[in-house]
PDB file of C-alpha atoms in Angstrom:
ATOM      1  CA  MET V   1      29.673  -8.765  20.334  1.00 77.00           C
ATOM      2  CA  GLU V   2      31.210 -11.490  18.280  1.00 91.00           C
ATOM      3  CA  GLU V   3      31.162 -10.950  14.535  1.00 95.00           C
ATOM      4  CA  LEU V   4      30.646 -14.102  12.502  1.00 96.00           C
ATOM      5  CA  PRO V   5      32.361 -14.789   9.171  1.00 97.00           C
ATOM      6  CA  THR V   6      30.435 -13.224   6.285  1.00 98.00           C
ATOM      7  CA  GLN V   7      28.675 -15.702   4.002  1.00 98.00           C
ATOM      8  CA  THR V   8      28.104 -14.715   0.378  1.00 98.00           C
ATOM      9  CA  TYR V   9      25.789 -16.722  -1.845  1.00 98.00           C
ATOM     10  CA  ARG V  10      25.235 -16.305  -5.568  1.00 98.00           C
ATOM     11  CA  VAL V  11      21.689 -16.438  -6.932  1.00 98.00           C
ATOM     12  CA  THR V  12      21.029 -16.949 -10.639  1.00 98.00           C
ATOM     13  CA  ARG V  13      17.847 -17.449 -12.647  1.00 98.00           C
ATOM     14  CA  ALA V  14      18.602 -21.181 -12.609  1.00 98.00           C
ATOM     15  CA  ASP V  15      18.571 -21.058  -8.801  1.00 98.00           C
ATOM     16  CA  LEU V  16      15.147 -19.390  -8.868  1.00 98.00           C
ATOM     17  CA  VAL V  17      13.785 -22.124 -11.129  1.00 98.00           C
ATOM     18  CA  ARG V  18      15.270 -24.796  -8.872  1.00 98.00           C
ATOM     19  CA  TYR V  19      13.857 -23.143  -5.756  1.00 98.00           C
ATOM     20  CA  ALA V  20      10.434 -22.739  -7.386  1.00 98.00           C
ATOM     21  CA  GLY V  21      10.336 -26.456  -8.102  1.00 98.00           C
ATOM     22  CA  ALA V  22      11.633 -27.493  -4.698  1.00 98.00           C
ATOM     23  CA  SER V  23       9.342 -25.166  -2.746  1.00 97.00           C
ATOM     24  CA  GLY V  24       6.233 -25.243  -4.919  1.00 95.00           C
ATOM     25  CA  ASP V  25       6.215 -21.428  -5.111  1.00 93.00           C
ATOM     26  CA  PHE V  26       5.513 -20.778  -8.788  1.00 94.00           C
ATOM     27  CA  ASN V  27       4.577 -17.101  -8.489  1.00 92.00           C
ATOM     28  CA  VAL V  28       5.215 -15.590 -11.943  1.00 93.00           C
ATOM     29  CA  ILE V  29       7.277 -12.681 -10.561  1.00 93.00           C
ATOM     30  CA  HIS V  30      10.056 -15.194  -9.867  1.00 95.00           C
ATOM     31  CA  TRP V  31      10.403 -16.427 -13.462  1.00 96.00           C
ATOM     32  CA  SER V  32       8.665 -14.146 -15.966  1.00 96.00           C
ATOM     33  CA  GLU V  33      10.304 -10.814 -16.818  1.00 96.00           C
ATOM     34  CA  ARG V  34       7.191  -9.819 -18.740  1.00 96.00           C
ATOM     35  CA  LEU V  35       4.784 -10.411 -15.856  1.00 93.00           C
ATOM     36  CA  ALA V  36       7.173  -9.088 -13.190  1.00 92.00           C
ATOM     37  CA  THR V  37       7.608  -5.739 -14.948  1.00 93.00           C
ATOM     38  CA  LYS V  38       3.861  -5.620 -15.585  1.00 92.00           C
ATOM     39  CA  VAL V  39       3.224  -5.445 -11.820  1.00 86.00           C
ATOM     40  CA  GLY V  40       5.805  -2.683 -11.422  1.00 87.00           C
ATOM     41  CA  LEU V  41       8.872  -4.681 -10.405  1.00 89.00           C
ATOM     42  CA  PRO V  42      12.299  -3.909 -11.908  1.00 92.00           C
ATOM     43  CA  GLY V  43      12.338  -7.456 -13.319  1.00 95.00           C
ATOM     44  CA  VAL V  44      12.337 -11.018 -12.035  1.00 97.00           C
ATOM     45  CA  ILE V  45      13.006 -11.058  -8.288  1.00 97.00           C
ATOM     46  CA  ALA V  46      14.134 -13.833  -5.969  1.00 97.00           C
ATOM     47  CA  HIS V  47      11.583 -15.528  -3.726  1.00 97.00           C
ATOM     48  CA  GLY V  48      11.661 -13.811  -0.340  1.00 97.00           C
ATOM     49  CA  MET V  49      11.648 -17.274   1.162  1.00 98.00           C
ATOM     50  CA  LEU V  50      14.750 -18.161  -0.862  1.00 98.00           C
ATOM     51  CA  THR V  51      16.545 -15.188   0.692  1.00 98.00           C
ATOM     52  CA  MET V  52      15.361 -16.370   4.110  1.00 98.00           C
ATOM     53  CA  ALA V  53      16.457 -19.947   3.314  1.00 98.00           C
ATOM     54  CA  LEU V  54      19.939 -18.672   2.418  1.00 98.00           C
ATOM     55  CA  ALA V  55      19.998 -16.671   5.651  1.00 98.00           C
ATOM     56  CA  GLY V  56      19.127 -19.930   7.419  1.00 98.00           C
ATOM     57  CA  ARG V  57      22.010 -21.621   5.623  1.00 98.00           C
ATOM     58  CA  ALA V  58      24.323 -18.885   6.892  1.00 98.00           C
ATOM     59  CA  VAL V  59      22.985 -19.326  10.430  1.00 98.00           C
ATOM     60  CA  THR V  60      23.443 -23.101  10.456  1.00 97.00           C
ATOM     61  CA  THR V  61      26.951 -22.598   9.047  1.00 96.00           C
ATOM     62  CA  TRP V  62      27.739 -20.162  11.869  1.00 96.00           C
ATOM     63  CA  ALA V  63      26.169 -22.461  14.460  1.00 95.00           C
ATOM     64  CA  GLY V  64      28.104 -25.415  13.109  1.00 94.00           C
ATOM     65  CA  ALA V  65      25.011 -27.637  13.076  1.00 96.00           C
ATOM     66  CA  ALA V  66      22.205 -28.042  10.557  1.00 97.00           C
ATOM     67  CA  ASP V  67      19.668 -28.585  13.358  1.00 97.00           C
ATOM     68  CA  ALA V  68      20.702 -25.694  15.618  1.00 97.00           C
ATOM     69  CA  VAL V  69      17.913 -23.219  14.862  1.00 98.00           C
ATOM     70  CA  VAL V  70      15.214 -22.815  17.513  1.00 97.00           C
ATOM     71  CA  ASP V  71      13.636 -19.524  16.402  1.00 98.00           C
ATOM     72  CA  PHE V  72      14.113 -17.634  13.165  1.00 98.00           C
ATOM     73  CA  SER V  73      12.430 -14.454  11.968  1.00 98.00           C
ATOM     74  CA  VAL V  74      12.906 -11.878   9.224  1.00 98.00           C
ATOM     75  CA  ARG V  75      11.225  -8.907   7.601  1.00 98.00           C
ATOM     76  CA  PHE V  76      11.475  -8.634   3.826  1.00 97.00           C
ATOM     77  CA  SER V  77      12.521  -5.027   3.314  1.00 96.00           C
ATOM     78  CA  ARG V  78      13.523  -4.890  -0.332  1.00 95.00           C
ATOM     79  CA  PRO V  79      13.221  -7.180  -3.377  1.00 95.00           C
ATOM     80  CA  VAL V  80      16.289  -8.971  -4.765  1.00 97.00           C
ATOM     81  CA  PRO V  81      16.338  -8.543  -8.571  1.00 97.00           C
ATOM     82  CA  VAL V  82      18.050 -11.403 -10.400  1.00 98.00           C
ATOM     83  CA  PRO V  83      19.297 -10.509 -13.899  1.00 97.00           C
ATOM     84  CA  ASP V  84      19.057 -13.029 -16.719  1.00 97.00           C
ATOM     85  CA  ASP V  85      22.794 -13.633 -17.130  1.00 97.00           C
ATOM     86  CA  ASP V  86      25.414 -16.113 -15.945  1.00 94.00           C
ATOM     87  CA  GLU V  87      26.416 -14.058 -12.907  1.00 96.00           C
ATOM     88  CA  GLY V  88      22.952 -13.411 -11.464  1.00 97.00           C
ATOM     89  CA  THR V  89      23.386 -11.547  -8.192  1.00 98.00           C
ATOM     90  CA  GLU V  90      24.982 -12.011  -4.782  1.00 98.00           C
ATOM     91  CA  ILE V  91      23.490 -11.794  -1.314  1.00 98.00           C
ATOM     92  CA  GLU V  92      25.869 -11.142   1.536  1.00 98.00           C
ATOM     93  CA  PHE V  93      24.980 -12.338   5.042  1.00 98.00           C
ATOM     94  CA  ARG V  94      26.687 -10.909   8.089  1.00 98.00           C
ATOM     95  CA  GLY V  95      25.998 -12.148  11.592  1.00 98.00           C
ATOM     96  CA  VAL V  96      26.635 -10.807  15.048  1.00 98.00           C
ATOM     97  CA  VAL V  97      26.217 -12.750  18.274  1.00 97.00           C
ATOM     98  CA  LYS V  98      23.947 -10.536  20.376  1.00 95.00           C
ATOM     99  CA  GLY V  99      24.020 -12.562  23.536  1.00 93.00           C
ATOM    100  CA  GLU V 100      22.221 -15.271  25.410  1.00 92.00           C
ATOM    101  CA  THR V 101      18.533 -15.787  26.092  1.00 92.00           C
ATOM    102  CA  GLU V 102      17.260 -16.739  29.554  1.00 91.00           C
ATOM    103  CA  GLU V 103      17.120 -20.342  28.352  1.00 90.00           C
ATOM    104  CA  GLY V 104      20.847 -20.295  27.572  1.00 92.00           C
ATOM    105  CA  LEU V 105      20.359 -20.097  23.812  1.00 95.00           C
ATOM    106  CA  THR V 106      22.387 -17.782  21.579  1.00 96.00           C
ATOM    107  CA  GLN V 107      20.848 -14.922  19.641  1.00 97.00           C
ATOM    108  CA  ILE V 108      22.341 -14.029  16.271  1.00 98.00           C
ATOM    109  CA  ASP V 109      21.369 -10.844  14.450  1.00 98.00           C
ATOM    110  CA  ILE V 110      21.629 -11.151  10.680  1.00 98.00           C
ATOM    111  CA  THR V 111      22.260  -8.476   8.073  1.00 98.00           C
ATOM    112  CA  ALA V 112      21.484  -9.400   4.463  1.00 98.00           C
ATOM    113  CA  THR V 113      22.563  -7.090   1.677  1.00 98.00           C
ATOM    114  CA  CYS V 114      22.425  -7.158  -2.110  1.00 98.00           C
ATOM    115  CA  HIS V 115      24.477  -4.499  -3.940  1.00 96.00           C
ATOM    116  CA  GLY V 116      24.992  -2.832  -0.573  1.00 96.00           C
ATOM    117  CA  GLU V 117      21.286  -2.474   0.176  1.00 97.00           C
ATOM    118  CA  LYS V 118      19.537  -4.264   2.998  1.00 98.00           C
ATOM    119  CA  VAL V 119      17.111  -6.880   1.716  1.00 98.00           C
ATOM    120  CA  LEU V 120      16.108  -8.162   5.164  1.00 98.00           C
ATOM    121  CA  SER V 121      15.513  -6.217   8.329  1.00 96.00           C
ATOM    122  CA  GLN V 122      14.919  -7.400  11.891  1.00 97.00           C
ATOM    123  CA  ALA V 123      16.470 -10.708  10.880  1.00 98.00           C
ATOM    124  CA  ARG V 124      17.291 -12.773  13.920  1.00 98.00           C
ATOM    125  CA  ALA V 125      17.912 -16.380  14.845  1.00 98.00           C
ATOM    126  CA  ILE V 126      18.095 -18.157  18.160  1.00 98.00           C
ATOM    127  CA  VAL V 127      20.300 -21.230  18.139  1.00 97.00           C
ATOM    128  CA  HIS V 128      21.491 -23.938  20.520  1.00 92.00           C
ATOM    129  CA  ARG V 129      24.436 -22.552  22.418  1.00 65.00           C
ATOM    130  CA  GLN V 130      26.427 -25.762  22.632  1.00 58.00           C
ATOM    131  CA  ARG V 131      26.469 -25.828  18.858  1.00 42.00           C
ATOM    132  CA  ALA V 132      27.196 -22.141  18.329  1.00 37.00           C
TER     133      ALA V 132
ATOM    134  CA  MET B   1     -12.067  -2.377   1.078  1.00 69.00           C
ATOM    135  CA  PRO B   2     -10.191  -3.018   4.341  1.00 82.00           C
ATOM    136  CA  LEU B   3     -10.069  -6.586   5.614  1.00 90.00           C
ATOM    137  CA  ASP B   4     -12.748  -7.569   8.095  1.00 91.00           C
ATOM    138  CA  LYS B   5     -11.160  -7.343  11.559  1.00 93.00           C
ATOM    139  CA  SER B   6     -13.743  -9.699  13.012  1.00 94.00           C
ATOM    140  CA  PHE B   7     -11.618 -12.513  11.502  1.00 96.00           C
ATOM    141  CA  VAL B   8      -8.943 -11.953  14.152  1.00 97.00           C
ATOM    142  CA  GLY B   9      -8.832 -14.997  16.413  1.00 96.00           C
ATOM    143  CA  ARG B  10     -10.565 -17.245  13.904  1.00 96.00           C
ATOM    144  CA  THR B  11      -9.139 -20.760  13.744  1.00 97.00           C
ATOM    145  CA  TYR B  12      -9.636 -23.089  10.803  1.00 97.00           C
ATOM    146  CA  PRO B  13     -10.083 -26.879  10.808  1.00 97.00           C
ATOM    147  CA  PRO B  14      -6.854 -28.946  10.687  1.00 97.00           C
ATOM    148  CA  THR B  15      -5.482 -29.547   7.190  1.00 97.00           C
ATOM    149  CA  PRO B  16      -5.056 -33.060   5.753  1.00 97.00           C
ATOM    150  CA  PRO B  17      -1.728 -34.661   6.772  1.00 97.00           C
ATOM    151  CA  TYR B  18       1.401 -33.815   4.760  1.00 98.00           C
ATOM    152  CA  GLN B  19       3.891 -36.667   4.458  1.00 98.00           C
ATOM    153  CA  VAL B  20       7.459 -35.327   4.659  1.00 98.00           C
ATOM    154  CA  GLY B  21       9.581 -37.214   2.135  1.00 98.00           C
ATOM    155  CA  ARG B  22      13.308 -37.835   2.300  1.00 98.00           C
ATOM    156  CA  GLU B  23      13.778 -36.914  -1.361  1.00 98.00           C
ATOM    157  CA  LYS B  24      11.770 -33.700  -0.923  1.00 98.00           C
ATOM    158  CA  ILE B  25      14.083 -32.636   1.904  1.00 98.00           C
ATOM    159  CA  ARG B  26      17.115 -33.464  -0.228  1.00 98.00           C
ATOM    160  CA  GLU B  27      15.674 -31.577  -3.201  1.00 98.00           C
ATOM    161  CA  PHE B  28      14.922 -28.525  -1.048  1.00 98.00           C
ATOM    162  CA  ALA B  29      18.324 -28.596   0.667  1.00 98.00           C
ATOM    163  CA  LYS B  30      20.138 -28.808  -2.678  1.00 98.00           C
ATOM    164  CA  ALA B  31      18.011 -25.975  -4.102  1.00 98.00           C
ATOM    165  CA  ILE B  32      19.318 -23.658  -1.367  1.00 98.00           C
ATOM    166  CA  GLY B  33      22.859 -25.026  -1.492  1.00 98.00           C
ATOM    167  CA  ALA B  34      22.619 -26.583   1.980  1.00 98.00           C
ATOM    168  CA  ILE B  35      24.897 -29.591   1.704  1.00 95.00           C
ATOM    169  CA  ASP B  36      25.200 -30.609   5.358  1.00 97.00           C
ATOM    170  CA  PRO B  37      25.009 -34.427   5.613  1.00 98.00           C
ATOM    171  CA  LEU B  38      22.179 -34.061   8.160  1.00 98.00           C
ATOM    172  CA  HIS B  39      19.936 -32.902   5.266  1.00 98.00           C
ATOM    173  CA  LEU B  40      21.110 -35.498   2.772  1.00 98.00           C
ATOM    174  CA  ASP B  41      22.372 -38.661   4.434  1.00 98.00           C
ATOM    175  CA  PRO B  42      20.016 -40.788   6.600  1.00 98.00           C
ATOM    176  CA  GLU B  43      23.000 -42.450   8.285  1.00 98.00           C
ATOM    177  CA  ALA B  44      24.433 -39.094   9.340  1.00 98.00           C
ATOM    178  CA  ALA B  45      20.987 -38.059  10.607  1.00 98.00           C
ATOM    179  CA  ARG B  46      20.627 -41.296  12.626  1.00 98.00           C
ATOM    180  CA  ALA B  47      24.079 -40.785  14.092  1.00 97.00           C
ATOM    181  CA  ALA B  48      22.853 -37.369  15.310  1.00 96.00           C
ATOM    182  CA  GLY B  49      19.823 -38.977  16.935  1.00 97.00           C
ATOM    183  CA  TYR B  50      17.169 -38.407  14.256  1.00 98.00           C
ATOM    184  CA  PRO B  51      15.075 -41.112  12.596  1.00 98.00           C
ATOM    185  CA  ASP B  52      15.831 -39.748   9.097  1.00 98.00           C
ATOM    186  CA  VAL B  53      17.192 -36.688   7.256  1.00 98.00           C
ATOM    187  CA  VAL B  54      16.579 -33.288   8.885  1.00 98.00           C
ATOM    188  CA  ALA B  55      14.922 -30.448   6.966  1.00 98.00           C
ATOM    189  CA  PRO B  56      16.565 -27.010   6.671  1.00 98.00           C
ATOM    190  CA  PRO B  57      15.014 -24.319   8.901  1.00 98.00           C
ATOM    191  CA  THR B  58      12.671 -22.772   6.322  1.00 98.00           C
ATOM    192  CA  PHE B  59      11.447 -26.097   4.878  1.00 98.00           C
ATOM    193  CA  PRO B  60       8.123 -25.943   6.809  1.00 98.00           C
ATOM    194  CA  VAL B  61       7.023 -23.068   4.548  1.00 97.00           C
ATOM    195  CA  LEU B  62       6.287 -25.657   1.839  1.00 96.00           C
ATOM    196  CA  ILE B  63       3.588 -27.044   4.051  1.00 97.00           C
ATOM    197  CA  THR B  64       2.359 -23.867   5.728  1.00 96.00           C
ATOM    198  CA  MET B  65       2.135 -21.744   2.580  1.00 93.00           C
ATOM    199  CA  GLU B  66      -0.212 -24.269   1.038  1.00 92.00           C
ATOM    200  CA  ALA B  67      -2.107 -24.750   4.306  1.00 94.00           C
ATOM    201  CA  SER B  68      -2.613 -21.024   4.890  1.00 93.00           C
ATOM    202  CA  ARG B  69      -4.570 -20.789   1.637  1.00 92.00           C
ATOM    203  CA  GLN B  70      -7.464 -21.698   3.932  1.00 94.00           C
ATOM    204  CA  ILE B  71      -7.224 -18.107   5.155  1.00 95.00           C
ATOM    205  CA  VAL B  72      -5.881 -16.281   2.122  1.00 92.00           C
ATOM    206  CA  ASP B  73      -8.421 -17.881  -0.228  1.00 92.00           C
ATOM    207  CA  ASP B  74     -11.339 -17.589   2.203  1.00 93.00           C
ATOM    208  CA  PRO B  75     -13.869 -15.662   0.069  1.00 92.00           C
ATOM    209  CA  ALA B  76     -15.465 -14.249   3.219  1.00 92.00           C
ATOM    210  CA  LEU B  77     -12.161 -12.567   4.165  1.00 93.00           C
ATOM    211  CA  GLY B  78     -11.593 -11.399   0.589  1.00 88.00           C
ATOM    212  CA  VAL B  79      -7.808 -11.046   0.257  1.00 91.00           C
ATOM    213  CA  ASP B  80      -6.865  -9.906  -3.266  1.00 87.00           C
ATOM    214  CA  TYR B  81      -3.821 -12.139  -3.746  1.00 82.00           C
ATOM    215  CA  THR B  82      -2.557 -10.147  -6.736  1.00 79.00           C
ATOM    216  CA  ARG B  83      -1.917  -7.289  -4.281  1.00 83.00           C
ATOM    217  CA  VAL B  84      -0.158  -9.394  -1.649  1.00 88.00           C
ATOM    218  CA  VAL B  85       3.482  -8.821  -0.700  1.00 88.00           C
ATOM    219  CA  HIS B  86       5.270 -10.996   1.869  1.00 91.00           C
ATOM    220  CA  GLY B  87       6.121  -8.809   4.867  1.00 95.00           C
ATOM    221  CA  ASP B  88       7.479 -10.863   7.750  1.00 97.00           C
ATOM    222  CA  GLN B  89       8.144 -14.510   8.413  1.00 98.00           C
ATOM    223  CA  ARG B  90       8.910 -16.358  11.618  1.00 98.00           C
ATOM    224  CA  PHE B  91       9.448 -19.971  12.646  1.00 98.00           C
ATOM    225  CA  ALA B  92       9.504 -21.158  16.273  1.00 98.00           C
ATOM    226  CA  TYR B  93      10.561 -24.797  16.500  1.00 98.00           C
ATOM    227  CA  GLN B  94       9.903 -27.436  19.114  1.00 98.00           C
ATOM    228  CA  ARG B  95      12.135 -29.677  17.029  1.00 97.00           C
ATOM    229  CA  PRO B  96      13.325 -29.837  13.404  1.00 98.00           C
ATOM    230  CA  VAL B  97      11.122 -31.423  10.745  1.00 98.00           C
ATOM    231  CA  VAL B  98      12.441 -34.841   9.706  1.00 98.00           C
ATOM    232  CA  ALA B  99      11.631 -37.190   6.844  1.00 98.00           C
ATOM    233  CA  GLY B 100       8.794 -39.499   7.765  1.00 98.00           C
ATOM    234  CA  ASP B 101       6.896 -36.851   9.720  1.00 98.00           C
ATOM    235  CA  GLU B 102       3.198 -36.723   8.991  1.00 98.00           C
ATOM    236  CA  LEU B 103       2.279 -33.101   9.646  1.00 98.00           C
ATOM    237  CA  VAL B 104      -1.041 -31.386  10.222  1.00 98.00           C
ATOM    238  CA  CYS B 105      -1.529 -27.603  10.206  1.00 98.00           C
ATOM    239  CA  VAL B 106      -3.936 -25.524  12.225  1.00 98.00           C
ATOM    240  CA  ASN B 107      -4.271 -22.003  10.836  1.00 97.00           C
ATOM    241  CA  SER B 108      -5.486 -18.969  12.677  1.00 97.00           C
ATOM    242  CA  VAL B 109      -5.776 -15.256  11.968  1.00 97.00           C
ATOM    243  CA  GLU B 110      -3.582 -13.559  14.537  1.00 97.00           C
ATOM    244  CA  GLU B 111      -3.768  -9.916  13.528  1.00 97.00           C
ATOM    245  CA  ILE B 112      -5.363  -7.645  10.966  1.00 96.00           C
ATOM    246  CA  MET B 113      -4.452  -3.993  10.806  1.00 95.00           C
ATOM    247  CA  SER B 114      -4.682  -1.153   8.332  1.00 93.00           C
ATOM    248  CA  ARG B 115      -2.085   1.544   7.897  1.00 92.00           C
ATOM    249  CA  GLY B 116      -1.350   3.985   5.120  1.00 91.00           C
ATOM    250  CA  GLY B 117      -4.039   2.484   2.911  1.00 90.00           C
ATOM    251  CA  HIS B 118      -2.579  -1.017   3.168  1.00 93.00           C
ATOM    252  CA  ASP B 119      -3.850  -4.026   5.087  1.00 94.00           C
ATOM    253  CA  PHE B 120      -1.564  -6.227   7.174  1.00 96.00           C
ATOM    254  CA  LEU B 121      -2.662  -9.805   7.791  1.00 97.00           C
ATOM    255  CA  THR B 122      -0.733 -11.999  10.202  1.00 97.00           C
ATOM    256  CA  THR B 123      -1.453 -15.701   9.967  1.00 97.00           C
ATOM    257  CA  ARG B 124      -0.248 -18.286  12.440  1.00 98.00           C
ATOM    258  CA  THR B 125       0.104 -21.935  11.537  1.00 98.00           C
ATOM    259  CA  ASP B 126       0.720 -24.485  14.252  1.00 98.00           C
ATOM    260  CA  VAL B 127       2.312 -27.568  12.756  1.00 98.00           C
ATOM    261  CA  SER B 128       2.148 -30.830  14.661  1.00 98.00           C
ATOM    262  CA  THR B 129       2.386 -34.511  13.851  1.00 98.00           C
ATOM    263  CA  SER B 130      -0.867 -36.317  13.182  1.00 97.00           C
ATOM    264  CA  ALA B 131      -0.269 -37.959  16.576  1.00 97.00           C
ATOM    265  CA  GLY B 132      -0.434 -34.500  18.176  1.00 97.00           C
ATOM    266  CA  GLU B 133       3.251 -33.737  18.873  1.00 98.00           C
ATOM    267  CA  PRO B 134       3.923 -29.996  18.307  1.00 98.00           C
ATOM    268  CA  VAL B 135       6.759 -29.424  15.809  1.00 98.00           C
ATOM    269  CA  VAL B 136       6.872 -25.805  14.690  1.00 98.00           C
ATOM    270  CA  SER B 137       4.755 -22.644  14.768  1.00 98.00           C
ATOM    271  CA  VAL B 138       4.936 -20.394  11.743  1.00 98.00           C
ATOM    272  CA  TRP B 139       3.871 -16.765  11.412  1.00 98.00           C
ATOM    273  CA  SER B 140       3.507 -14.902   8.121  1.00 97.00           C
ATOM    274  CA  LYS B 141       2.659 -11.261   7.799  1.00 97.00           C
ATOM    275  CA  LEU B 142       1.167 -10.447   4.420  1.00 95.00           C
ATOM    276  CA  VAL B 143       0.822  -6.902   3.166  1.00 94.00           C
ATOM    277  CA  VAL B 144      -2.231  -6.354   0.987  1.00 91.00           C
ATOM    278  CA  ARG B 145      -1.411  -3.188  -0.935  1.00 86.00           C
ATOM    279  CA  GLY B 146      -4.198  -0.667  -1.186  1.00 83.00           C
ATOM    280  CA  GLU B 147      -5.600   0.338  -4.565  1.00 74.00           C
ATOM    281  CA  GLY B 148      -4.191   3.425  -6.216  1.00 57.00           C
TER     282      GLY B 148
END
């Protein structure tokens, strides 16, 4: 099993605002500390789909092509709190090549962690082999 | 109250076409730090055989999240959106989304189950061009947390 180079991406409050605008996901838990804590969250959390988008960025980096992804699935296992400071937080993506599908595509299993805790589970991508 | 399982298998009418814009793809790509020229530069995309810039893998969620409101906001199904947590997400692509695509979504309810006082709703959205070419199928599992 081939281990792929770990990709680490920083996420700040500014990134959440930018992602909200770009994606149209304006759920208050991604920008309002007051409303996020009101529903029992530790504070403002990243959009799950931002975490998945960053995982996708890691996968296309590993595959060496922005159009390589054929199938991509994740389970959101834990929220990613983003503090209101200049550092924000970091999500670390590790990938392992699991093997080939019957169609000759490559399966990559992804591990995403924030402060050492898994924020995605069952995260997997299938990519074009010639590009992987 | 648990979600009505008789909704499983229900398919909704196609949504109005969504026009995929080049600047929207660029904006989305930059928001996730994806700086590959395929996302940003039409010339690079054409050189790779695409008519225009190529969207990052999770871009279709912009279209499908809005489209799946047909299900989530269906008063007859009665999802309490304030209790919804995103569980799973999957994309299966026939090809990447590119700028200039005019995309139509067909939503269906794939699964409803209850466990531990919570409801799990899996929606499937088949995205195709308005000319009928399949582009991507998108599954979302939403967890509707039980009360108390």
